[in-house]
């Protein structure tokens, strides 16, 4: 993986983090305080005008998402002419900025920056500087909107589904009716509307053939049969995904319960939930996944169906 890092200040960092964590290629996000004059500020210090900007550190895989794409997405969620204000938030901590670690990234950033400036015909109120310092914010701020889905956010919630829209456009995904016809009514209800199949009825509940499980919508590899086990819960259960970065986890408060929903990162398909009652000797997690959200690729078919690189999962 070719790793890249950039720091973005775009108003309240809760929403900025939530917006960017949806994109395939973003491998890690961390909220914090950037480019202020003092060391290790607290949230209280920042709110009282310490001079730091609320920012999000983005780590990304250059093979999957470019810095150009990231900066273009950034301009979608900010008012680039607003000074020390985004949405309803006012103060120096809510200024906008793009901060880079590697000077070699500057030309790519400047190309997008200048393009945006030419669109509006006036200088942007967006700082473009090297990162001078960055201090992680307190734990309760991290993934805040995943933990508090009804929390305040200055970004239009519709933009949190942009990756799904992008995937559909780039891959010529069908209309809702066409998608429903391709994957079936139940799979459509599960992946698109977060329905749950009845326990012990799924195709892969009591199924342990050798191979991998992919997102039925996009074909994105999700789980290996090596990590599947019989939990007795009535749905396919896995101790871990193939790669933790291919899933998004968010708090689900539906039906009067507090659960952690599992969503595929590339297609934003609802898959199921993850619980902490799995086998302790295998990490303690139980990914409880709807069969209807999955498609199984047998080991002997991996090469033929374009998943040959995943044969290594079974080399022991």
PDB file of C-alpha atoms in Angstrom:
ATOM      1  CA  UNK A   1       0.000   0.000   0.000  1.00  0.00           C
ATOM      2  CA  UNK A   2       1.260   3.459  -0.929  1.00  0.00           C
ATOM      3  CA  UNK A   3       0.331   5.486   2.136  1.00  0.00           C
ATOM      4  CA  UNK A   4      -0.512   9.183   2.082  1.00  0.00           C
ATOM      5  CA  UNK A   5      -1.482  11.622   4.840  1.00  0.00           C
ATOM      6  CA  UNK A   6      -3.244  14.977   4.772  1.00  0.00           C
ATOM      7  CA  UNK A   7      -4.906  17.140   7.432  1.00  0.00           C
ATOM      8  CA  UNK A   8      -8.170  18.948   6.708  1.00  0.00           C
ATOM      9  CA  UNK A   9      -9.927  21.635   8.749  1.00  0.00           C
ATOM     10  CA  UNK A  10     -13.496  22.178   7.602  1.00  0.00           C
ATOM     11  CA  UNK A  11     -15.521  23.358  10.557  1.00  0.00           C
ATOM     12  CA  UNK A  12     -16.671  20.944  13.268  1.00  0.00           C
ATOM     13  CA  UNK A  13     -14.427  17.898  12.980  1.00  0.00           C
ATOM     14  CA  UNK A  14     -17.238  15.478  13.850  1.00  0.00           C
ATOM     15  CA  UNK A  15     -18.854  15.899  10.452  1.00  0.00           C
ATOM     16  CA  UNK A  16     -15.622  16.114   8.478  1.00  0.00           C
ATOM     17  CA  UNK A  17     -14.476  12.778   9.894  1.00  0.00           C
ATOM     18  CA  UNK A  18     -17.865  11.174   9.251  1.00  0.00           C
ATOM     19  CA  UNK A  19     -17.873  12.417   5.658  1.00  0.00           C
ATOM     20  CA  UNK A  20     -14.425  11.098   4.773  1.00  0.00           C
ATOM     21  CA  UNK A  21     -14.584   7.727   6.517  1.00  0.00           C
ATOM     22  CA  UNK A  22     -17.089   6.535   3.898  1.00  0.00           C
ATOM     23  CA  UNK A  23     -14.614   6.548   1.025  1.00  0.00           C
ATOM     24  CA  UNK A  24     -12.828   3.480  -0.246  1.00  0.00           C
ATOM     25  CA  UNK A  25      -9.108   4.150   0.148  1.00  0.00           C
ATOM     26  CA  UNK A  26      -9.353   6.150   3.377  1.00  0.00           C
ATOM     27  CA  UNK A  27      -7.590   3.798   5.773  1.00  0.00           C
ATOM     28  CA  UNK A  28      -7.742   5.819   8.997  1.00  0.00           C
ATOM     29  CA  UNK A  29      -9.220   9.037  10.386  1.00  0.00           C
ATOM     30  CA  UNK A  30      -8.331  10.914  13.565  1.00  0.00           C
ATOM     31  CA  UNK A  31      -9.813  14.159  14.862  1.00  0.00           C
ATOM     32  CA  UNK A  32      -7.544  16.667  16.568  1.00  0.00           C
ATOM     33  CA  UNK A  33      -6.265  20.201  16.913  1.00  0.00           C
ATOM     34  CA  UNK A  34      -3.892  21.604  14.302  1.00  0.00           C
ATOM     35  CA  UNK A  35      -1.531  24.502  13.714  1.00  0.00           C
ATOM     36  CA  UNK A  36      -2.049  26.427  16.924  1.00  0.00           C
ATOM     37  CA  UNK A  37       0.549  28.236  19.022  1.00  0.00           C
ATOM     38  CA  UNK A  38       0.496  26.068  22.171  1.00  0.00           C
ATOM     39  CA  UNK A  39       1.233  22.442  22.979  1.00  0.00           C
ATOM     40  CA  UNK A  40      -1.354  19.766  23.734  1.00  0.00           C
ATOM     41  CA  UNK A  41      -4.467  21.937  23.972  1.00  0.00           C
ATOM     42  CA  UNK A  42      -7.682  20.650  25.495  1.00  0.00           C
ATOM     43  CA  UNK A  43     -11.083  21.045  23.878  1.00  0.00           C
ATOM     44  CA  UNK A  44     -11.775  23.783  26.402  1.00  0.00           C
ATOM     45  CA  UNK A  45      -8.633  25.639  25.345  1.00  0.00           C
ATOM     46  CA  UNK A  46      -9.615  25.408  21.700  1.00  0.00           C
ATOM     47  CA  UNK A  47     -13.154  26.638  22.381  1.00  0.00           C
ATOM     48  CA  UNK A  48     -11.695  29.587  24.273  1.00  0.00           C
ATOM     49  CA  UNK A  49      -9.702  30.722  21.240  1.00  0.00           C
ATOM     50  CA  UNK A  50      -6.321  29.020  21.637  1.00  0.00           C
ATOM     51  CA  UNK A  51      -5.755  29.438  17.896  1.00  0.00           C
ATOM     52  CA  UNK A  52      -5.877  25.763  16.912  1.00  0.00           C
ATOM     53  CA  UNK A  53      -8.115  24.519  14.119  1.00  0.00           C
ATOM     54  CA  UNK A  54     -10.410  21.539  14.529  1.00  0.00           C
ATOM     55  CA  UNK A  55      -8.956  19.186  11.920  1.00  0.00           C
ATOM     56  CA  UNK A  56      -9.035  15.578  10.773  1.00  0.00           C
ATOM     57  CA  UNK A  57      -5.938  13.590   9.922  1.00  0.00           C
ATOM     58  CA  UNK A  58      -6.658  11.362   6.942  1.00  0.00           C
ATOM     59  CA  UNK A  59      -4.474   8.409   6.079  1.00  0.00           C
ATOM     60  CA  UNK A  60      -5.161   6.936   2.668  1.00  0.00           C
ATOM     61  CA  UNK A  61      -4.079   4.318   0.167  1.00  0.00           C
ATOM     62  CA  UNK A  62      -2.817   6.123  -2.930  1.00  0.00           C
ATOM     63  CA  UNK A  63      -3.657   3.110  -5.078  1.00  0.00           C
ATOM     64  CA  UNK A  64      -7.339   3.439  -4.195  1.00  0.00           C
ATOM     65  CA  UNK A  65      -7.966   7.164  -3.793  1.00  0.00           C
ATOM     66  CA  UNK A  66      -5.929  10.130  -4.976  1.00  0.00           C
ATOM     67  CA  UNK A  67      -5.097  13.304  -3.100  1.00  0.00           C
ATOM     68  CA  UNK A  68      -6.840  15.200  -5.897  1.00  0.00           C
ATOM     69  CA  UNK A  69     -10.071  13.304  -5.188  1.00  0.00           C
ATOM     70  CA  UNK A  70      -9.758  13.963  -1.464  1.00  0.00           C
ATOM     71  CA  UNK A  71      -9.289  17.705  -1.899  1.00  0.00           C
ATOM     72  CA  UNK A  72     -12.183  17.895  -4.362  1.00  0.00           C
ATOM     73  CA  UNK A  73     -14.403  16.137  -1.843  1.00  0.00           C
ATOM     74  CA  UNK A  74     -13.216  18.580   0.810  1.00  0.00           C
ATOM     75  CA  UNK A  75     -14.404  21.559  -1.224  1.00  0.00           C
ATOM     76  CA  UNK A  76     -17.817  19.922  -1.503  1.00  0.00           C
ATOM     77  CA  UNK A  77     -18.418  20.260   2.248  1.00  0.00           C
ATOM     78  CA  UNK A  78     -17.067  23.739   3.015  1.00  0.00           C
ATOM     79  CA  UNK A  79     -17.842  27.358   2.210  1.00  0.00           C
ATOM     80  CA  UNK A  80     -14.355  28.356   0.998  1.00  0.00           C
ATOM     81  CA  UNK A  81     -15.040  32.092   1.377  1.00  0.00           C
ATOM     82  CA  UNK A  82     -16.274  31.988   4.970  1.00  0.00           C
ATOM     83  CA  UNK A  83     -13.818  33.241   7.588  1.00  0.00           C
ATOM     84  CA  UNK A  84     -13.767  31.403  10.922  1.00  0.00           C
ATOM     85  CA  UNK A  85     -17.258  30.048  10.346  1.00  0.00           C
ATOM     86  CA  UNK A  86     -18.798  26.891   8.887  1.00  0.00           C
ATOM     87  CA  UNK A  87     -22.475  26.100   9.313  1.00  0.00           C
ATOM     88  CA  UNK A  88     -23.679  27.402  12.652  1.00  0.00           C
ATOM     89  CA  UNK A  89     -20.205  27.245  14.187  1.00  0.00           C
ATOM     90  CA  UNK A  90     -18.213  30.435  14.658  1.00  0.00           C
ATOM     91  CA  UNK A  91     -14.684  30.892  15.965  1.00  0.00           C
ATOM     92  CA  UNK A  92     -11.068  30.601  14.884  1.00  0.00           C
ATOM     93  CA  UNK A  93     -11.167  26.852  15.558  1.00  0.00           C
ATOM     94  CA  UNK A  94     -13.708  26.496  12.732  1.00  0.00           C
ATOM     95  CA  UNK A  95     -11.508  28.054  10.058  1.00  0.00           C
ATOM     96  CA  UNK A  96     -10.829  26.024   6.950  1.00  0.00           C
ATOM     97  CA  UNK A  97      -7.427  24.690   6.013  1.00  0.00           C
ATOM     98  CA  UNK A  98      -5.475  22.085   4.090  1.00  0.00           C
ATOM     99  CA  UNK A  99      -2.265  21.054   5.871  1.00  0.00           C
ATOM    100  CA  UNK A 100       0.284  18.727   4.288  1.00  0.00           C
ATOM    101  CA  UNK A 101       3.189  16.648   5.643  1.00  0.00           C
ATOM    102  CA  UNK A 102       5.057  16.105   2.396  1.00  0.00           C
ATOM    103  CA  UNK A 103       5.982  19.154   0.308  1.00  0.00           C
ATOM    104  CA  UNK A 104       5.823  16.891  -2.742  1.00  0.00           C
ATOM    105  CA  UNK A 105       2.028  16.860  -2.270  1.00  0.00           C
ATOM    106  CA  UNK A 106       1.760  20.630  -2.642  1.00  0.00           C
ATOM    107  CA  UNK A 107       1.524  20.839  -6.474  1.00  0.00           C
ATOM    108  CA  UNK A 108      -1.367  18.354  -6.520  1.00  0.00           C
ATOM    109  CA  UNK A 109      -3.175  20.247  -3.774  1.00  0.00           C
ATOM    110  CA  UNK A 110      -2.523  23.596  -5.439  1.00  0.00           C
ATOM    111  CA  UNK A 111      -3.988  22.382  -8.724  1.00  0.00           C
ATOM    112  CA  UNK A 112      -7.364  21.728  -7.073  1.00  0.00           C
ATOM    113  CA  UNK A 113      -7.087  24.812  -4.863  1.00  0.00           C
ATOM    114  CA  UNK A 114      -6.456  27.077  -7.847  1.00  0.00           C
ATOM    115  CA  UNK A 115      -9.272  25.469  -9.791  1.00  0.00           C
ATOM    116  CA  UNK A 116     -11.695  26.241  -6.952  1.00  0.00           C
ATOM    117  CA  UNK A 117     -10.372  29.777  -6.653  1.00  0.00           C
ATOM    118  CA  UNK A 118     -10.894  30.356 -10.363  1.00  0.00           C
ATOM    119  CA  UNK A 119     -14.497  29.162 -10.028  1.00  0.00           C
ATOM    120  CA  UNK A 120     -15.368  31.823  -7.454  1.00  0.00           C
ATOM    121  CA  UNK A 121     -13.094  34.514  -8.887  1.00  0.00           C
ATOM    122  CA  UNK A 122     -11.735  35.697  -5.543  1.00  0.00           C
ATOM    123  CA  UNK A 123      -9.089  34.529  -3.028  1.00  0.00           C
ATOM    124  CA  UNK A 124     -10.197  31.617  -0.871  1.00  0.00           C
ATOM    125  CA  UNK A 125     -10.361  31.825   2.902  1.00  0.00           C
ATOM    126  CA  UNK A 126      -8.753  28.386   3.134  1.00  0.00           C
ATOM    127  CA  UNK A 127      -5.313  28.051   4.681  1.00  0.00           C
ATOM    128  CA  UNK A 128      -2.811  26.039   2.659  1.00  0.00           C
ATOM    129  CA  UNK A 129       0.190  25.312   4.849  1.00  0.00           C
ATOM    130  CA  UNK A 130       2.505  22.559   6.093  1.00  0.00           C
ATOM    131  CA  UNK A 131       1.235  20.802   9.210  1.00  0.00           C
ATOM    132  CA  UNK A 132       3.119  22.379  12.101  1.00  0.00           C
ATOM    133  CA  UNK A 133       1.644  20.333  14.881  1.00  0.00           C
ATOM    134  CA  UNK A 134      -1.321  18.057  15.432  1.00  0.00           C
ATOM    135  CA  UNK A 135      -2.700  16.918  18.770  1.00  0.00           C
ATOM    136  CA  UNK A 136      -5.339  14.147  18.894  1.00  0.00           C
ATOM    137  CA  UNK A 137      -8.623  15.253  20.408  1.00  0.00           C
ATOM    138  CA  UNK A 138     -10.110  13.653  23.499  1.00  0.00           C
ATOM    139  CA  UNK A 139     -11.443  10.113  23.067  1.00  0.00           C
ATOM    140  CA  UNK A 140     -15.116  11.112  23.197  1.00  0.00           C
ATOM    141  CA  UNK A 141     -14.690  13.227  20.050  1.00  0.00           C
ATOM    142  CA  UNK A 142     -13.398  10.302  17.974  1.00  0.00           C
ATOM    143  CA  UNK A 143     -15.972   8.749  15.627  1.00  0.00           C
ATOM    144  CA  UNK A 144     -18.436  10.972  17.458  1.00  0.00           C
ATOM    145  CA  UNK A 145     -21.269  10.704  14.940  1.00  0.00           C
ATOM    146  CA  UNK A 146     -20.934   6.927  14.797  1.00  0.00           C
ATOM    147  CA  UNK A 147     -21.394   6.838  18.564  1.00  0.00           C
ATOM    148  CA  UNK A 148     -24.026   9.595  18.535  1.00  0.00           C
ATOM    149  CA  UNK A 149     -25.910   9.286  15.224  1.00  0.00           C
ATOM    150  CA  UNK A 150     -28.342  12.031  16.207  1.00  0.00           C
ATOM    151  CA  UNK A 151     -25.533  14.415  17.142  1.00  0.00           C
ATOM    152  CA  UNK A 152     -25.056  17.852  15.606  1.00  0.00           C
ATOM    153  CA  UNK A 153     -23.457  18.055  12.179  1.00  0.00           C
ATOM    154  CA  UNK A 154     -23.062  21.038   9.858  1.00  0.00           C
ATOM    155  CA  UNK A 155     -22.679  18.845   6.749  1.00  0.00           C
ATOM    156  CA  UNK A 156     -25.720  17.781   4.727  1.00  0.00           C
ATOM    157  CA  UNK A 157     -26.363  14.141   5.798  1.00  0.00           C
ATOM    158  CA  UNK A 158     -27.087  13.195   2.170  1.00  0.00           C
ATOM    159  CA  UNK A 159     -23.369  13.618   1.479  1.00  0.00           C
ATOM    160  CA  UNK A 160     -22.567  10.737   3.810  1.00  0.00           C
ATOM    161  CA  UNK A 161     -23.877   8.428   1.059  1.00  0.00           C
ATOM    162  CA  UNK A 162     -21.625   9.900  -1.611  1.00  0.00           C
ATOM    163  CA  UNK A 163     -19.401   6.808  -1.867  1.00  0.00           C
ATOM    164  CA  UNK A 164     -22.440   4.710  -2.652  1.00  0.00           C
ATOM    165  CA  UNK A 165     -23.575   7.185  -5.313  1.00  0.00           C
ATOM    166  CA  UNK A 166     -20.027   7.302  -6.698  1.00  0.00           C
ATOM    167  CA  UNK A 167     -19.853   3.521  -6.852  1.00  0.00           C
ATOM    168  CA  UNK A 168     -23.182   3.301  -8.666  1.00  0.00           C
ATOM    169  CA  UNK A 169     -22.182   5.899 -11.255  1.00  0.00           C
ATOM    170  CA  UNK A 170     -18.688   4.555 -11.906  1.00  0.00           C
ATOM    171  CA  UNK A 171     -19.816   0.972 -12.196  1.00  0.00           C
ATOM    172  CA  UNK A 172     -23.070   1.513 -14.051  1.00  0.00           C
ATOM    173  CA  UNK A 173     -25.096   0.071 -11.203  1.00  0.00           C
ATOM    174  CA  UNK A 174     -28.758  -0.284 -12.016  1.00  0.00           C
ATOM    175  CA  UNK A 175     -31.748   1.689 -10.868  1.00  0.00           C
ATOM    176  CA  UNK A 176     -33.417   0.399  -7.711  1.00  0.00           C
ATOM    177  CA  UNK A 177     -35.714  -1.793  -9.767  1.00  0.00           C
ATOM    178  CA  UNK A 178     -32.843  -3.143 -11.836  1.00  0.00           C
ATOM    179  CA  UNK A 179     -30.748  -3.821  -8.725  1.00  0.00           C
ATOM    180  CA  UNK A 180     -33.682  -5.567  -7.078  1.00  0.00           C
ATOM    181  CA  UNK A 181     -34.099  -7.729 -10.166  1.00  0.00           C
ATOM    182  CA  UNK A 182     -30.400  -8.646 -10.171  1.00  0.00           C
ATOM    183  CA  UNK A 183     -29.938  -9.544  -6.510  1.00  0.00           C
ATOM    184  CA  UNK A 184     -33.500 -10.435  -5.487  1.00  0.00           C
ATOM    185  CA  UNK A 185     -36.101  -8.810  -3.255  1.00  0.00           C
ATOM    186  CA  UNK A 186     -34.704 -10.062   0.053  1.00  0.00           C
ATOM    187  CA  UNK A 187     -31.116  -9.085  -0.709  1.00  0.00           C
ATOM    188  CA  UNK A 188     -32.341  -5.672  -1.835  1.00  0.00           C
ATOM    189  CA  UNK A 189     -34.280  -5.137   1.409  1.00  0.00           C
ATOM    190  CA  UNK A 190     -31.314  -6.278   3.513  1.00  0.00           C
ATOM    191  CA  UNK A 191     -28.531  -4.354   1.768  1.00  0.00           C
ATOM    192  CA  UNK A 192     -30.423  -1.187   0.861  1.00  0.00           C
ATOM    193  CA  UNK A 193     -32.983  -0.888   3.668  1.00  0.00           C
ATOM    194  CA  UNK A 194     -31.235  -2.654   6.565  1.00  0.00           C
ATOM    195  CA  UNK A 195     -33.800  -5.447   6.806  1.00  0.00           C
ATOM    196  CA  UNK A 196     -32.910  -8.717   8.567  1.00  0.00           C
ATOM    197  CA  UNK A 197     -33.561 -12.186   7.181  1.00  0.00           C
ATOM    198  CA  UNK A 198     -35.327 -14.634   9.492  1.00  0.00           C
ATOM    199  CA  UNK A 199     -32.918 -16.715  11.626  1.00  0.00           C
ATOM    200  CA  UNK A 200     -31.902 -20.176  10.381  1.00  0.00           C
ATOM    201  CA  UNK A 201     -33.285 -19.445   6.897  1.00  0.00           C
ATOM    202  CA  UNK A 202     -30.215 -18.004   5.195  1.00  0.00           C
ATOM    203  CA  UNK A 203     -28.332 -19.892   2.507  1.00  0.00           C
ATOM    204  CA  UNK A 204     -25.012 -19.608   4.365  1.00  0.00           C
ATOM    205  CA  UNK A 205     -26.141 -20.189   7.954  1.00  0.00           C
ATOM    206  CA  UNK A 206     -25.162 -23.866   8.171  1.00  0.00           C
ATOM    207  CA  UNK A 207     -22.622 -23.715   5.347  1.00  0.00           C
ATOM    208  CA  UNK A 208     -18.868 -24.226   5.691  1.00  0.00           C
ATOM    209  CA  UNK A 209     -17.353 -24.740   2.262  1.00  0.00           C
ATOM    210  CA  UNK A 210     -13.891 -23.364   1.542  1.00  0.00           C
ATOM    211  CA  UNK A 211     -13.884 -19.950  -0.124  1.00  0.00           C
ATOM    212  CA  UNK A 212     -14.641 -16.271   0.410  1.00  0.00           C
ATOM    213  CA  UNK A 213     -17.806 -14.231   0.833  1.00  0.00           C
ATOM    214  CA  UNK A 214     -18.263 -11.022  -1.151  1.00  0.00           C
ATOM    215  CA  UNK A 215     -20.786  -8.172  -1.080  1.00  0.00           C
ATOM    216  CA  UNK A 216     -23.701  -9.307  -3.243  1.00  0.00           C
ATOM    217  CA  UNK A 217     -24.084  -5.763  -4.601  1.00  0.00           C
ATOM    218  CA  UNK A 218     -20.498  -4.866  -5.498  1.00  0.00           C
ATOM    219  CA  UNK A 219     -18.492  -8.099  -5.331  1.00  0.00           C
ATOM    220  CA  UNK A 220     -16.195  -6.561  -2.707  1.00  0.00           C
ATOM    221  CA  UNK A 221     -14.403  -9.352  -0.717  1.00  0.00           C
ATOM    222  CA  UNK A 222     -15.612  -9.326   2.900  1.00  0.00           C
ATOM    223  CA  UNK A 223     -15.088 -12.597   4.788  1.00  0.00           C
ATOM    224  CA  UNK A 224     -13.179 -15.861   4.516  1.00  0.00           C
ATOM    225  CA  UNK A 225     -14.499 -19.318   5.327  1.00  0.00           C
ATOM    226  CA  UNK A 226     -11.366 -19.669   7.484  1.00  0.00           C
ATOM    227  CA  UNK A 227     -12.958 -17.216   9.931  1.00  0.00           C
ATOM    228  CA  UNK A 228     -16.506 -18.632   9.834  1.00  0.00           C
ATOM    229  CA  UNK A 229     -17.865 -20.643  12.728  1.00  0.00           C
ATOM    230  CA  UNK A 230     -21.149 -22.094  13.968  1.00  0.00           C
ATOM    231  CA  UNK A 231     -22.381 -19.669  16.604  1.00  0.00           C
ATOM    232  CA  UNK A 232     -25.884 -21.128  16.783  1.00  0.00           C
ATOM    233  CA  UNK A 233     -27.373 -17.648  16.383  1.00  0.00           C
ATOM    234  CA  UNK A 234     -29.219 -18.434  13.141  1.00  0.00           C
ATOM    235  CA  UNK A 235     -27.088 -16.288  10.850  1.00  0.00           C
ATOM    236  CA  UNK A 236     -23.599 -16.723   9.338  1.00  0.00           C
ATOM    237  CA  UNK A 237     -20.997 -15.785  11.947  1.00  0.00           C
ATOM    238  CA  UNK A 238     -17.387 -14.730  11.409  1.00  0.00           C
ATOM    239  CA  UNK A 239     -14.646 -13.849  13.879  1.00  0.00           C
ATOM    240  CA  UNK A 240     -13.194 -11.135  11.648  1.00  0.00           C
ATOM    241  CA  UNK A 241     -13.373  -9.647   8.131  1.00  0.00           C
ATOM    242  CA  UNK A 242     -10.685 -10.189   5.515  1.00  0.00           C
ATOM    243  CA  UNK A 243      -9.569  -6.605   6.119  1.00  0.00           C
ATOM    244  CA  UNK A 244     -11.009  -4.370   8.854  1.00  0.00           C
ATOM    245  CA  UNK A 245     -10.734  -1.360   6.546  1.00  0.00           C
ATOM    246  CA  UNK A 246     -13.365  -2.739   4.150  1.00  0.00           C
ATOM    247  CA  UNK A 247     -16.105  -2.322   6.744  1.00  0.00           C
ATOM    248  CA  UNK A 248     -17.752   0.673   8.389  1.00  0.00           C
ATOM    249  CA  UNK A 249     -19.185   0.278  11.862  1.00  0.00           C
ATOM    250  CA  UNK A 250     -21.853   2.606  13.212  1.00  0.00           C
ATOM    251  CA  UNK A 251     -24.141   2.733  16.232  1.00  0.00           C
ATOM    252  CA  UNK A 252     -27.615   1.352  15.534  1.00  0.00           C
ATOM    253  CA  UNK A 253     -30.365   2.436  17.953  1.00  0.00           C
ATOM    254  CA  UNK A 254     -33.263   0.797  16.104  1.00  0.00           C
ATOM    255  CA  UNK A 255     -35.812  -1.409  17.859  1.00  0.00           C
ATOM    256  CA  UNK A 256     -34.938   0.037  21.257  1.00  0.00           C
ATOM    257  CA  UNK A 257     -31.504  -1.604  21.251  1.00  0.00           C
ATOM    258  CA  UNK A 258     -27.931  -0.343  21.106  1.00  0.00           C
ATOM    259  CA  UNK A 259     -25.997  -2.338  18.533  1.00  0.00           C
ATOM    260  CA  UNK A 260     -23.075  -1.866  16.168  1.00  0.00           C
ATOM    261  CA  UNK A 261     -24.132  -2.056  12.538  1.00  0.00           C
ATOM    262  CA  UNK A 262     -21.703  -3.376   9.926  1.00  0.00           C
ATOM    263  CA  UNK A 263     -21.720  -1.785   6.444  1.00  0.00           C
ATOM    264  CA  UNK A 264     -19.546  -2.530   3.422  1.00  0.00           C
ATOM    265  CA  UNK A 265     -17.311   0.436   2.686  1.00  0.00           C
ATOM    266  CA  UNK A 266     -17.357   0.285  -1.106  1.00  0.00           C
ATOM    267  CA  UNK A 267     -21.075  -0.133  -1.801  1.00  0.00           C
ATOM    268  CA  UNK A 268     -22.527   0.958   1.572  1.00  0.00           C
ATOM    269  CA  UNK A 269     -24.486  -2.284   1.820  1.00  0.00           C
ATOM    270  CA  UNK A 270     -26.014  -3.157   5.181  1.00  0.00           C
ATOM    271  CA  UNK A 271     -24.509  -6.516   6.173  1.00  0.00           C
ATOM    272  CA  UNK A 272     -25.515  -7.155   9.785  1.00  0.00           C
ATOM    273  CA  UNK A 273     -24.060  -6.393  13.211  1.00  0.00           C
ATOM    274  CA  UNK A 274     -20.955  -7.154  15.245  1.00  0.00           C
ATOM    275  CA  UNK A 275     -21.059  -8.339  18.862  1.00  0.00           C
ATOM    276  CA  UNK A 276     -18.425  -9.014  21.512  1.00  0.00           C
ATOM    277  CA  UNK A 277     -19.606 -12.528  22.398  1.00  0.00           C
ATOM    278  CA  UNK A 278     -17.497 -14.415  19.873  1.00  0.00           C
ATOM    279  CA  UNK A 279     -14.806 -17.034  20.566  1.00  0.00           C
ATOM    280  CA  UNK A 280     -12.347 -15.537  23.047  1.00  0.00           C
ATOM    281  CA  UNK A 281      -9.404 -17.437  21.592  1.00  0.00           C
ATOM    282  CA  UNK A 282     -10.106 -15.852  18.191  1.00  0.00           C
ATOM    283  CA  UNK A 283     -10.487 -12.243  19.249  1.00  0.00           C
ATOM    284  CA  UNK A 284     -13.861 -12.317  20.972  1.00  0.00           C
ATOM    285  CA  UNK A 285     -15.947 -10.827  18.147  1.00  0.00           C
ATOM    286  CA  UNK A 286     -18.957 -12.242  16.323  1.00  0.00           C
ATOM    287  CA  UNK A 287     -19.791 -10.674  12.984  1.00  0.00           C
ATOM    288  CA  UNK A 288     -23.430 -11.694  12.598  1.00  0.00           C
ATOM    289  CA  UNK A 289     -24.106 -11.286   8.874  1.00  0.00           C
ATOM    290  CA  UNK A 290     -27.191 -11.768   6.709  1.00  0.00           C
ATOM    291  CA  UNK A 291     -26.747 -14.483   4.074  1.00  0.00           C
ATOM    292  CA  UNK A 292     -28.771 -12.266   1.741  1.00  0.00           C
ATOM    293  CA  UNK A 293     -26.025  -9.628   1.770  1.00  0.00           C
ATOM    294  CA  UNK A 294     -23.372 -12.109   0.624  1.00  0.00           C
ATOM    295  CA  UNK A 295     -22.306 -14.124  -2.398  1.00  0.00           C
ATOM    296  CA  UNK A 296     -20.008 -17.117  -1.905  1.00  0.00           C
ATOM    297  CA  UNK A 297     -17.012 -17.740  -4.188  1.00  0.00           C
ATOM    298  CA  UNK A 298     -15.717 -21.336  -3.829  1.00  0.00           C
ATOM    299  CA  UNK A 299     -11.956 -21.726  -3.434  1.00  0.00           C
ATOM    300  CA  UNK A 300     -11.669 -23.577  -6.744  1.00  0.00           C
ATOM    301  CA  UNK A 301     -13.455 -20.695  -8.496  1.00  0.00           C
ATOM    302  CA  UNK A 302     -11.374 -17.838  -7.058  1.00  0.00           C
ATOM    303  CA  UNK A 303      -8.985 -17.590  -9.989  1.00  0.00           C
ATOM    304  CA  UNK A 304     -11.721 -17.939 -12.600  1.00  0.00           C
ATOM    305  CA  UNK A 305     -13.912 -15.264 -11.026  1.00  0.00           C
ATOM    306  CA  UNK A 306     -11.102 -12.742 -10.586  1.00  0.00           C
ATOM    307  CA  UNK A 307     -10.296 -13.313  -6.914  1.00  0.00           C
ATOM    308  CA  UNK A 308      -7.080 -15.298  -7.339  1.00  0.00           C
ATOM    309  CA  UNK A 309      -5.132 -13.049  -4.955  1.00  0.00           C
ATOM    310  CA  UNK A 310      -7.307 -14.290  -2.079  1.00  0.00           C
ATOM    311  CA  UNK A 311      -6.009 -17.852  -2.377  1.00  0.00           C
ATOM    312  CA  UNK A 312      -3.236 -16.777  -0.031  1.00  0.00           C
ATOM    313  CA  UNK A 313      -5.793 -16.635   2.796  1.00  0.00           C
ATOM    314  CA  UNK A 314      -5.798 -20.415   2.764  1.00  0.00           C
ATOM    315  CA  UNK A 315      -2.049 -20.983   2.596  1.00  0.00           C
ATOM    316  CA  UNK A 316      -0.942 -22.344   5.942  1.00  0.00           C
TER     317      UNK A 316
END
